[in-house]
Amino acid sequence: MRWPQASGLRSGDFAASRSEEQGSAPSSRVIPKQPKAGDRFRGFQTKYDIMQDLLQREQQASEEVNDYIHHMRQLASRFQKYLRDRELVKIINRGLKESV
């Protein structure tokens, strides 16, 4: 027995024709898009990057001291090994406004 040539048929056509024979609607299966190779590293920051963010951050003119300290502690929490409190206090003091 020889199978007939299936010219112009796609793999989904067979499933659709079988579901039509059984009386159900054809399935519309969505295949998720595969992530690119570098996507999982897109948000990664090295220790150097985090330290640069800490050292460059300064208190803004309209920013309260508590808000500035809170933001700096959030930045410091990105380290895998936490900064010592003494080091963090020195960094925070560098970025405070002189009027404080």
mmCIF file of N, CA, C and O in Angstrom:
data_model
loop_
_atom_site.group_PDB
_atom_site.id
_atom_site.type_symbol
_atom_site.label_atom_id
_atom_site.label_comp_id
_atom_site.label_asym_id
_atom_site.label_seq_id
_atom_site.Cartn_x
_atom_site.Cartn_y
_atom_site.Cartn_z
ATOM 1 N N MET A 1 0.836 -1.172 0.000
ATOM 2 C CA MET A 1 0.000 0.000 0.000
ATOM 3 C C MET A 1 0.882 1.236 0.000
ATOM 4 O O MET A 1 1.823 1.340 0.747
ATOM 5 N N ARG A 2 0.519 2.162 -0.813
ATOM 6 C CA ARG A 2 1.290 3.383 -0.949
ATOM 7 C C ARG A 2 0.456 4.567 -0.476
ATOM 8 O O ARG A 2 -0.717 4.677 -0.808
ATOM 9 N N TRP A 3 1.107 5.479 0.294
ATOM 10 C CA TRP A 3 0.413 6.650 0.803
ATOM 11 C C TRP A 3 0.309 7.708 -0.279
ATOM 12 O O TRP A 3 1.238 7.897 -1.045
ATOM 13 N N PRO A 4 -0.807 8.410 -0.335
ATOM 14 C CA PRO A 4 -0.948 9.454 -1.357
ATOM 15 C C PRO A 4 -0.043 10.634 -1.043
ATOM 16 O O PRO A 4 0.269 10.901 0.108
ATOM 17 N N GLN A 5 0.378 11.321 -2.100
ATOM 18 C CA GLN A 5 1.216 12.505 -1.948
ATOM 19 C C GLN A 5 0.425 13.610 -1.251
ATOM 20 O O GLN A 5 -0.707 13.884 -1.609
ATOM 21 N N ALA A 6 1.007 14.231 -0.283
ATOM 22 C CA ALA A 6 0.346 15.317 0.441
ATOM 23 C C ALA A 6 0.972 16.633 0.008
ATOM 24 O O ALA A 6 1.813 17.186 0.685
ATOM 25 N N SER A 7 0.589 17.114 -1.152
ATOM 26 C CA SER A 7 1.158 18.359 -1.653
ATOM 27 C C SER A 7 0.442 19.541 -1.013
ATOM 28 O O SER A 7 -0.771 19.616 -1.006
ATOM 29 N N GLY A 8 1.235 20.458 -0.448
ATOM 30 C CA GLY A 8 0.675 21.675 0.126
ATOM 31 C C GLY A 8 0.084 21.501 1.514
ATOM 32 O O GLY A 8 -0.478 22.428 2.058
ATOM 33 N N LEU A 9 0.172 20.332 2.100
ATOM 34 C CA LEU A 9 -0.360 20.139 3.449
ATOM 35 C C LEU A 9 0.728 20.413 4.474
ATOM 36 O O LEU A 9 1.886 20.099 4.280
ATOM 37 N N ARG A 10 0.313 21.016 5.574
ATOM 38 C CA ARG A 10 1.222 21.245 6.687
ATOM 39 C C ARG A 10 0.865 20.269 7.792
ATOM 40 O O ARG A 10 -0.190 19.659 7.785
ATOM 41 N N SER A 11 1.747 20.156 8.778
ATOM 42 C CA SER A 11 1.502 19.184 9.850
ATOM 43 C C SER A 11 0.226 19.526 10.625
ATOM 44 O O SER A 11 -0.457 18.650 11.102
ATOM 45 N N GLY A 12 -0.116 20.794 10.754
ATOM 46 C CA GLY A 12 -1.329 21.183 11.464
ATOM 47 C C GLY A 12 -2.598 20.862 10.690
ATOM 48 O O GLY A 12 -3.673 20.738 11.260
ATOM 49 N N ASP A 13 -2.484 20.728 9.364
ATOM 50 C CA ASP A 13 -3.657 20.441 8.544
ATOM 51 C C ASP A 13 -4.226 19.066 8.860
ATOM 52 O O ASP A 13 -5.429 18.873 8.871
ATOM 53 N N PHE A 14 -3.352 18.110 9.125
ATOM 54 C CA PHE A 14 -3.811 16.762 9.425
ATOM 55 C C PHE A 14 -4.589 16.752 10.730
ATOM 56 O O PHE A 14 -5.655 16.180 10.828
ATOM 57 N N ALA A 15 -4.064 17.457 11.749
ATOM 58 C CA ALA A 15 -4.750 17.521 13.041
ATOM 59 C C ALA A 15 -6.087 18.234 12.904
ATOM 60 O O ALA A 15 -7.080 17.838 13.498
ATOM 61 N N ALA A 16 -6.132 19.274 12.085
ATOM 62 C CA ALA A 16 -7.384 20.010 11.893
ATOM 63 C C ALA A 16 -8.403 19.141 11.185
ATOM 64 O O ALA A 16 -9.581 19.136 11.532
ATOM 65 N N SER A 17 -7.954 18.377 10.173
ATOM 66 C CA SER A 17 -8.905 17.552 9.444
ATOM 67 C C SER A 17 -9.418 16.420 10.325
ATOM 68 O O SER A 17 -10.575 16.050 10.258
ATOM 69 N N ARG A 18 -8.580 15.869 11.201
ATOM 70 C CA ARG A 18 -9.027 14.809 12.112
ATOM 71 C C ARG A 18 -10.027 15.358 13.122
ATOM 72 O O ARG A 18 -11.005 14.706 13.427
ATOM 73 N N SER A 19 -9.789 16.596 13.625
ATOM 74 C CA SER A 19 -10.714 17.150 14.606
ATOM 75 C C SER A 19 -12.043 17.507 13.944
ATOM 76 O O SER A 19 -13.090 17.425 14.577
ATOM 77 N N GLU A 20 -12.016 17.879 12.653
ATOM 78 C CA GLU A 20 -13.257 18.167 11.950
ATOM 79 C C GLU A 20 -14.055 16.893 11.755
ATOM 80 O O GLU A 20 -15.276 16.890 11.833
ATOM 81 N N GLU A 21 -13.338 15.770 11.507
ATOM 82 C CA GLU A 21 -14.017 14.491 11.355
ATOM 83 C C GLU A 21 -14.698 14.094 12.654
ATOM 84 O O GLU A 21 -15.772 13.504 12.650
ATOM 85 N N GLN A 22 -14.078 14.415 13.788
ATOM 86 C CA GLN A 22 -14.626 14.048 15.085
ATOM 87 C C GLN A 22 -15.671 15.045 15.559
ATOM 88 O O GLN A 22 -16.290 14.844 16.584
ATOM 89 N N GLY A 23 -15.873 16.132 14.846
ATOM 90 C CA GLY A 23 -16.914 17.092 15.176
ATOM 91 C C GLY A 23 -16.480 18.186 16.137
ATOM 92 O O GLY A 23 -17.304 18.926 16.634
ATOM 93 N N SER A 24 -15.210 18.315 16.418
ATOM 94 C CA SER A 24 -14.776 19.389 17.312
ATOM 95 C C SER A 24 -14.050 20.450 16.493
ATOM 96 O O SER A 24 -13.628 20.220 15.379
ATOM 97 N N ALA A 25 -13.892 21.606 17.093
ATOM 98 C CA ALA A 25 -13.224 22.711 16.409
ATOM 99 C C ALA A 25 -11.727 22.436 16.336
ATOM 100 O O ALA A 25 -11.177 21.765 17.203
ATOM 101 N N PRO A 26 -11.063 22.933 15.303
ATOM 102 C CA PRO A 26 -9.616 22.722 15.212
ATOM 103 C C PRO A 26 -8.898 23.430 16.360
ATOM 104 O O PRO A 26 -9.301 24.491 16.798
ATOM 105 N N SER A 27 -7.858 22.795 16.873
ATOM 106 C CA SER A 27 -7.130 23.382 17.992
ATOM 107 C C SER A 27 -6.192 24.469 17.478
ATOM 108 O O SER A 27 -5.570 24.327 16.446
ATOM 109 N N SER A 28 -6.145 25.558 18.209
ATOM 110 C CA SER A 28 -5.247 26.655 17.833
ATOM 111 C C SER A 28 -4.150 26.712 18.882
ATOM 112 O O SER A 28 -4.210 27.472 19.837
ATOM 113 N N ARG A 29 -3.162 25.892 18.734
ATOM 114 C CA ARG A 29 -2.066 25.788 19.687
ATOM 115 C C ARG A 29 -1.020 26.847 19.357
ATOM 116 O O ARG A 29 -0.555 26.941 18.232
ATOM 117 N N VAL A 30 -0.659 27.639 20.363
ATOM 118 C CA VAL A 30 0.328 28.694 20.176
ATOM 119 C C VAL A 30 1.647 28.196 20.740
ATOM 120 O O VAL A 30 1.740 27.789 21.891
ATOM 121 N N ILE A 31 2.672 28.233 19.916
ATOM 122 C CA ILE A 31 3.988 27.815 20.354
ATOM 123 C C ILE A 31 4.715 29.047 20.880
ATOM 124 O O ILE A 31 4.831 30.045 20.182
ATOM 125 N N PRO A 32 5.195 29.006 22.156
ATOM 126 C CA PRO A 32 5.858 30.184 22.712
ATOM 127 C C PRO A 32 7.169 30.475 22.005
ATOM 128 O O PRO A 32 7.854 29.580 21.535
ATOM 129 N N LYS A 33 7.488 31.755 21.951
ATOM 130 C CA LYS A 33 8.716 32.200 21.310
ATOM 131 C C LYS A 33 9.910 31.851 22.197
ATOM 132 O O LYS A 33 9.875 32.057 23.404
ATOM 133 N N GLN A 34 10.955 31.319 21.605
ATOM 134 C CA GLN A 34 12.143 30.940 22.347
ATOM 135 C C GLN A 34 12.957 32.188 22.701
ATOM 136 O O GLN A 34 13.128 33.064 21.872
ATOM 137 N N PRO A 35 13.459 32.284 23.956
ATOM 138 C CA PRO A 35 14.277 33.441 24.315
ATOM 139 C C PRO A 35 15.622 33.403 23.610
ATOM 140 O O PRO A 35 16.130 32.342 23.266
ATOM 141 N N LYS A 36 16.167 34.570 23.391
ATOM 142 C CA LYS A 36 17.488 34.668 22.773
ATOM 143 C C LYS A 36 18.559 34.287 23.796
ATOM 144 O O LYS A 36 18.310 34.280 24.988
ATOM 145 N N ALA A 37 19.737 34.003 23.303
ATOM 146 C CA ALA A 37 20.802 33.504 24.164
ATOM 147 C C ALA A 37 21.187 34.505 25.256
ATOM 148 O O ALA A 37 21.435 34.125 26.382
ATOM 149 N N GLY A 38 21.243 35.781 24.984
ATOM 150 C CA GLY A 38 21.680 36.775 25.958
ATOM 151 C C GLY A 38 20.582 37.343 26.826
ATOM 152 O O GLY A 38 20.843 38.161 27.703
ATOM 153 N N ASP A 39 19.321 36.928 26.639
ATOM 154 C CA ASP A 39 18.209 37.516 27.378
ATOM 155 C C ASP A 39 18.296 37.283 28.883
ATOM 156 O O ASP A 39 17.913 38.132 29.669
ATOM 157 N N ARG A 40 18.802 36.140 29.297
ATOM 158 C CA ARG A 40 18.801 35.857 30.731
ATOM 159 C C ARG A 40 19.851 36.660 31.487
ATOM 160 O O ARG A 40 19.831 36.740 32.698
ATOM 161 N N PHE A 41 20.816 37.269 30.774
ATOM 162 C CA PHE A 41 21.838 38.073 31.419
ATOM 163 C C PHE A 41 21.580 39.564 31.278
ATOM 164 O O PHE A 41 22.363 40.375 31.730
ATOM 165 N N ARG A 42 20.474 39.938 30.664
ATOM 166 C CA ARG A 42 20.218 41.338 30.356
ATOM 167 C C ARG A 42 20.183 42.214 31.607
ATOM 168 O O ARG A 42 20.687 43.316 31.609
ATOM 169 N N GLY A 43 19.603 41.769 32.709
ATOM 170 C CA GLY A 43 19.484 42.585 33.908
ATOM 171 C C GLY A 43 20.604 42.368 34.905
ATOM 172 O O GLY A 43 20.559 42.902 35.999
ATOM 173 N N PHE A 44 21.619 41.609 34.555
ATOM 174 C CA PHE A 44 22.685 41.272 35.489
ATOM 175 C C PHE A 44 23.619 42.452 35.698
ATOM 176 O O PHE A 44 24.016 43.113 34.753
ATOM 177 N N GLN A 45 23.955 42.720 36.960
ATOM 178 C CA GLN A 45 24.910 43.774 37.293
ATOM 179 C C GLN A 45 26.058 43.157 38.093
ATOM 180 O O GLN A 45 25.822 42.361 39.004
ATOM 181 N N THR A 46 27.255 43.539 37.753
ATOM 182 C CA THR A 46 28.413 43.065 38.505
ATOM 183 C C THR A 46 28.561 43.880 39.783
ATOM 184 O O THR A 46 27.895 44.905 39.966
ATOM 185 N N LYS A 47 29.443 43.422 40.658
ATOM 186 C CA LYS A 47 29.718 44.174 41.892
ATOM 187 C C LYS A 47 30.231 45.570 41.558
ATOM 188 O O LYS A 47 29.895 46.541 42.224
ATOM 189 N N TYR A 48 31.023 45.652 40.509
ATOM 190 C CA TYR A 48 31.568 46.945 40.089
ATOM 191 C C TYR A 48 30.447 47.902 39.673
ATOM 192 O O TYR A 48 30.452 49.077 40.051
ATOM 193 N N ASP A 49 29.467 47.394 38.901
ATOM 194 C CA ASP A 49 28.342 48.225 38.456
ATOM 195 C C ASP A 49 27.531 48.745 39.643
ATOM 196 O O ASP A 49 27.136 49.913 39.682
ATOM 197 N N ILE A 50 27.284 47.870 40.601
ATOM 198 C CA ILE A 50 26.495 48.265 41.769
ATOM 199 C C ILE A 50 27.244 49.309 42.587
ATOM 200 O O ILE A 50 26.660 50.300 43.036
ATOM 201 N N MET A 51 28.554 49.109 42.750
ATOM 202 C CA MET A 51 29.353 50.078 43.515
ATOM 203 C C MET A 51 29.386 51.425 42.797
ATOM 204 O O MET A 51 29.304 52.477 43.441
ATOM 205 N N GLN A 52 29.472 51.407 41.479
ATOM 206 C CA GLN A 52 29.431 52.659 40.715
ATOM 207 C C GLN A 52 28.107 53.385 40.939
ATOM 208 O O GLN A 52 28.081 54.606 41.112
ATOM 209 N N ASP A 53 27.002 52.634 40.935
ATOM 210 C CA ASP A 53 25.690 53.250 41.188
ATOM 211 C C ASP A 53 25.651 53.893 42.568
ATOM 212 O O ASP A 53 25.121 54.998 42.736
ATOM 213 N N LEU A 54 26.202 53.197 43.560
ATOM 214 C CA LEU A 54 26.219 53.743 44.920
ATOM 215 C C LEU A 54 27.061 55.004 45.015
ATOM 216 O O LEU A 54 26.657 55.992 45.637
ATOM 217 N N LEU A 55 28.233 54.972 44.416
ATOM 218 C CA LEU A 55 29.149 56.107 44.535
ATOM 219 C C LEU A 55 28.701 57.322 43.730
ATOM 220 O O LEU A 55 28.989 58.463 44.107
ATOM 221 N N GLN A 56 27.987 57.098 42.645
ATOM 222 C CA GLN A 56 27.537 58.210 41.811
ATOM 223 C C GLN A 56 26.228 58.822 42.293
ATOM 224 O O GLN A 56 25.889 59.938 41.919
ATOM 225 N N ARG A 57 25.502 58.107 43.120
ATOM 226 C CA ARG A 57 24.197 58.584 43.578
ATOM 227 C C ARG A 57 24.385 59.691 44.606
ATOM 228 O O ARG A 57 25.132 59.543 45.560
ATOM 229 N N GLU A 58 23.705 60.811 44.389
ATOM 230 C CA GLU A 58 23.722 61.929 45.326
ATOM 231 C C GLU A 58 22.292 62.293 45.686
ATOM 232 O O GLU A 58 21.367 62.048 44.914
ATOM 233 N N GLN A 59 22.144 62.885 46.844
ATOM 234 C CA GLN A 59 20.821 63.325 47.278
ATOM 235 C C GLN A 59 20.350 64.443 46.363
ATOM 236 O O GLN A 59 21.082 65.403 46.107
ATOM 237 N N GLN A 60 19.135 64.323 45.873
ATOM 238 C CA GLN A 60 18.574 65.334 44.987
ATOM 239 C C GLN A 60 18.114 66.549 45.800
ATOM 240 O O GLN A 60 17.931 66.467 47.012
ATOM 241 N N ALA A 61 17.935 67.666 45.133
ATOM 242 C CA ALA A 61 17.581 68.920 45.815
ATOM 243 C C ALA A 61 16.262 68.808 46.582
ATOM 244 O O ALA A 61 16.143 69.303 47.704
ATOM 245 N N SER A 62 15.279 68.141 45.997
ATOM 246 C CA SER A 62 13.966 68.052 46.643
ATOM 247 C C SER A 62 13.768 66.738 47.406
ATOM 248 O O SER A 62 12.682 66.478 47.916
ATOM 249 N N GLU A 63 14.818 65.929 47.532
ATOM 250 C CA GLU A 63 14.709 64.609 48.164
ATOM 251 C C GLU A 63 14.985 64.709 49.662
ATOM 252 O O GLU A 63 15.941 65.359 50.097
ATOM 253 N N GLU A 64 14.148 64.071 50.447
ATOM 254 C CA GLU A 64 14.352 64.048 51.894
ATOM 255 C C GLU A 64 15.471 63.083 52.245
ATOM 256 O O GLU A 64 15.761 62.144 51.495
ATOM 257 N N VAL A 65 16.072 63.300 53.388
ATOM 258 C CA VAL A 65 17.195 62.469 53.828
ATOM 259 C C VAL A 65 16.756 61.010 53.984
ATOM 260 O O VAL A 65 17.459 60.088 53.558
ATOM 261 N N ASN A 66 15.587 60.785 54.583
ATOM 262 C CA ASN A 66 15.109 59.411 54.787
ATOM 263 C C ASN A 66 14.898 58.686 53.455
ATOM 264 O O ASN A 66 15.203 57.492 53.343
ATOM 265 N N ASP A 67 14.376 59.392 52.462
ATOM 266 C CA ASP A 67 14.169 58.778 51.152
ATOM 267 C C ASP A 67 15.503 58.432 50.486
ATOM 268 O O ASP A 67 15.653 57.381 49.877
ATOM 269 N N TYR A 68 16.468 59.343 50.628
ATOM 270 C CA TYR A 68 17.794 59.101 50.056
ATOM 271 C C TYR A 68 18.455 57.878 50.712
ATOM 272 O O TYR A 68 18.984 57.002 50.025
ATOM 273 N N ILE A 69 18.407 57.806 52.031
ATOM 274 C CA ILE A 69 19.008 56.680 52.750
ATOM 275 C C ILE A 69 18.308 55.379 52.378
ATOM 276 O O ILE A 69 18.960 54.346 52.164
ATOM 277 N N HIS A 70 16.995 55.423 52.281
ATOM 278 C CA HIS A 70 16.239 54.220 51.889
ATOM 279 C C HIS A 70 16.673 53.729 50.505
ATOM 280 O O HIS A 70 16.889 52.528 50.299
ATOM 281 N N HIS A 71 16.806 54.642 49.567
ATOM 282 C CA HIS A 71 17.215 54.269 48.215
ATOM 283 C C HIS A 71 18.632 53.705 48.199
ATOM 284 O O HIS A 71 18.922 52.728 47.507
ATOM 285 N N MET A 72 19.522 54.298 48.977
ATOM 286 C CA MET A 72 20.892 53.800 49.046
ATOM 287 C C MET A 72 20.953 52.407 49.663
ATOM 288 O O MET A 72 21.720 51.548 49.215
ATOM 289 N N ARG A 73 20.143 52.151 50.660
ATOM 290 C CA ARG A 73 20.110 50.802 51.257
ATOM 291 C C ARG A 73 19.548 49.787 50.277
ATOM 292 O O ARG A 73 19.986 48.636 50.252
ATOM 293 N N GLN A 74 18.591 50.201 49.444
ATOM 294 C CA GLN A 74 18.078 49.306 48.403
ATOM 295 C C GLN A 74 19.159 48.971 47.397
ATOM 296 O O GLN A 74 19.295 47.820 46.978
ATOM 297 N N LEU A 75 19.935 49.971 46.987
ATOM 298 C CA LEU A 75 21.039 49.716 46.064
ATOM 299 C C LEU A 75 22.062 48.770 46.695
ATOM 300 O O LEU A 75 22.552 47.844 46.043
ATOM 301 N N ALA A 76 22.389 48.995 47.960
ATOM 302 C CA ALA A 76 23.382 48.163 48.638
ATOM 303 C C ALA A 76 22.899 46.722 48.812
ATOM 304 O O ALA A 76 23.709 45.794 48.860
ATOM 305 N N SER A 77 21.604 46.517 48.861
ATOM 306 C CA SER A 77 21.078 45.154 49.040
ATOM 307 C C SER A 77 21.247 44.303 47.787
ATOM 308 O O SER A 77 21.045 43.097 47.837
ATOM 309 N N ARG A 78 21.653 44.885 46.674
ATOM 310 C CA ARG A 78 21.885 44.124 45.446
ATOM 311 C C ARG A 78 23.158 43.292 45.505
ATOM 312 O O ARG A 78 23.336 42.374 44.717
ATOM 313 N N PHE A 79 24.054 43.643 46.436
ATOM 314 C CA PHE A 79 25.274 42.863 46.587
ATOM 315 C C PHE A 79 24.930 41.469 47.104
ATOM 316 O O PHE A 79 24.043 41.304 47.942
ATOM 317 N N GLN A 80 25.653 40.472 46.609
ATOM 318 C CA GLN A 80 25.444 39.121 47.134
ATOM 319 C C GLN A 80 25.980 39.027 48.560
ATOM 320 O O GLN A 80 25.375 38.396 49.409
ATOM 321 N N LYS A 81 27.117 39.643 48.804
ATOM 322 C CA LYS A 81 27.648 39.770 50.158
ATOM 323 C C LYS A 81 27.388 41.202 50.581
ATOM 324 O O LYS A 81 27.763 42.141 49.886
ATOM 325 N N TYR A 82 26.755 41.372 51.716
ATOM 326 C CA TYR A 82 26.345 42.697 52.143
ATOM 327 C C TYR A 82 27.543 43.570 52.496
ATOM 328 O O TYR A 82 28.564 43.088 52.979
ATOM 329 N N LEU A 83 27.386 44.860 52.274
ATOM 330 C CA LEU A 83 28.381 45.828 52.703
ATOM 331 C C LEU A 83 28.323 45.963 54.222
ATOM 332 O O LEU A 83 27.250 45.849 54.822
ATOM 333 N N ARG A 84 29.454 46.223 54.815
ATOM 334 C CA ARG A 84 29.445 46.498 56.247
ATOM 335 C C ARG A 84 28.779 47.853 56.463
ATOM 336 O O ARG A 84 28.841 48.742 55.611
ATOM 337 N N ASP A 85 28.140 47.987 57.609
ATOM 338 C CA ASP A 85 27.420 49.229 57.912
ATOM 339 C C ASP A 85 28.338 50.442 57.861
ATOM 340 O O ASP A 85 27.951 51.499 57.373
ATOM 341 N N ARG A 86 29.551 50.269 58.345
ATOM 342 C CA ARG A 86 30.504 51.388 58.365
ATOM 343 C C ARG A 86 30.796 51.870 56.943
ATOM 344 O O ARG A 86 30.856 53.076 56.678
ATOM 345 N N GLU A 87 30.982 50.940 56.013
ATOM 346 C CA GLU A 87 31.249 51.305 54.614
ATOM 347 C C GLU A 87 30.049 52.007 53.996
ATOM 348 O O GLU A 87 30.195 53.005 53.294
ATOM 349 N N LEU A 88 28.856 51.478 54.267
ATOM 350 C CA LEU A 88 27.651 52.069 53.700
ATOM 351 C C LEU A 88 27.423 53.480 54.242
ATOM 352 O O LEU A 88 27.041 54.381 53.496
ATOM 353 N N VAL A 89 27.706 53.706 55.526
ATOM 354 C CA VAL A 89 27.542 55.039 56.118
ATOM 355 C C VAL A 89 28.491 56.035 55.454
ATOM 356 O O VAL A 89 28.111 57.175 55.150
ATOM 357 N N LYS A 90 29.725 55.610 55.187
ATOM 358 C CA LYS A 90 30.684 56.491 54.514
ATOM 359 C C LYS A 90 30.187 56.869 53.117
ATOM 360 O O LYS A 90 30.278 58.026 52.705
ATOM 361 N N ILE A 91 29.660 55.882 52.397
ATOM 362 C CA ILE A 91 29.170 56.138 51.028
ATOM 363 C C ILE A 91 27.958 57.063 51.065
ATOM 364 O O ILE A 91 27.848 57.999 50.269
ATOM 365 N N ILE A 92 27.058 56.825 52.017
ATOM 366 C CA ILE A 92 25.859 57.670 52.128
ATOM 367 C C ILE A 92 26.251 59.100 52.476
ATOM 368 O O ILE A 92 25.712 60.058 51.912
ATOM 369 N N ASN A 93 27.198 59.272 53.403
ATOM 370 C CA ASN A 93 27.638 60.620 53.792
ATOM 371 C C ASN A 93 28.226 61.390 52.612
ATOM 372 O O ASN A 93 28.078 62.610 52.535
ATOM 373 N N ARG A 94 28.900 60.700 51.721
ATOM 374 C CA ARG A 94 29.480 61.369 50.549
ATOM 375 C C ARG A 94 28.408 61.987 49.662
ATOM 376 O O ARG A 94 28.633 63.014 49.034
ATOM 377 N N GLY A 95 27.231 61.340 49.582
ATOM 378 C CA GLY A 95 26.188 61.796 48.666
ATOM 379 C C GLY A 95 25.179 62.747 49.279
ATOM 380 O O GLY A 95 24.301 63.260 48.565
ATOM 381 N N LEU A 96 25.280 63.002 50.583
ATOM 382 C CA LEU A 96 24.326 63.922 51.213
ATOM 383 C C LEU A 96 24.612 65.360 50.812
ATOM 384 O O LEU A 96 25.740 65.746 50.547
ATOM 385 N N LYS A 97 23.545 66.154 50.783
ATOM 386 C CA LYS A 97 23.703 67.582 50.514
ATOM 387 C C LYS A 97 24.508 68.237 51.628
ATOM 388 O O LYS A 97 24.461 67.790 52.772
ATOM 389 N N GLU A 98 25.228 69.278 51.303
ATOM 390 C CA GLU A 98 26.055 69.944 52.317
ATOM 391 C C GLU A 98 25.204 70.670 53.352
ATOM 392 O O GLU A 98 25.662 70.874 54.465
ATOM 393 N N SER A 99 23.982 71.023 53.023
ATOM 394 C CA SER A 99 23.130 71.758 53.965
ATOM 395 C C SER A 99 22.635 70.857 55.094
ATOM 396 O O SER A 99 22.144 71.346 56.089
ATOM 397 N N VAL A 100 22.797 69.552 54.941
ATOM 398 C CA VAL A 100 22.356 68.622 55.984
ATOM 399 C C VAL A 100 23.449 68.430 56.930
ATOM 400 O O VAL A 100 23.897 68.527 57.819
#
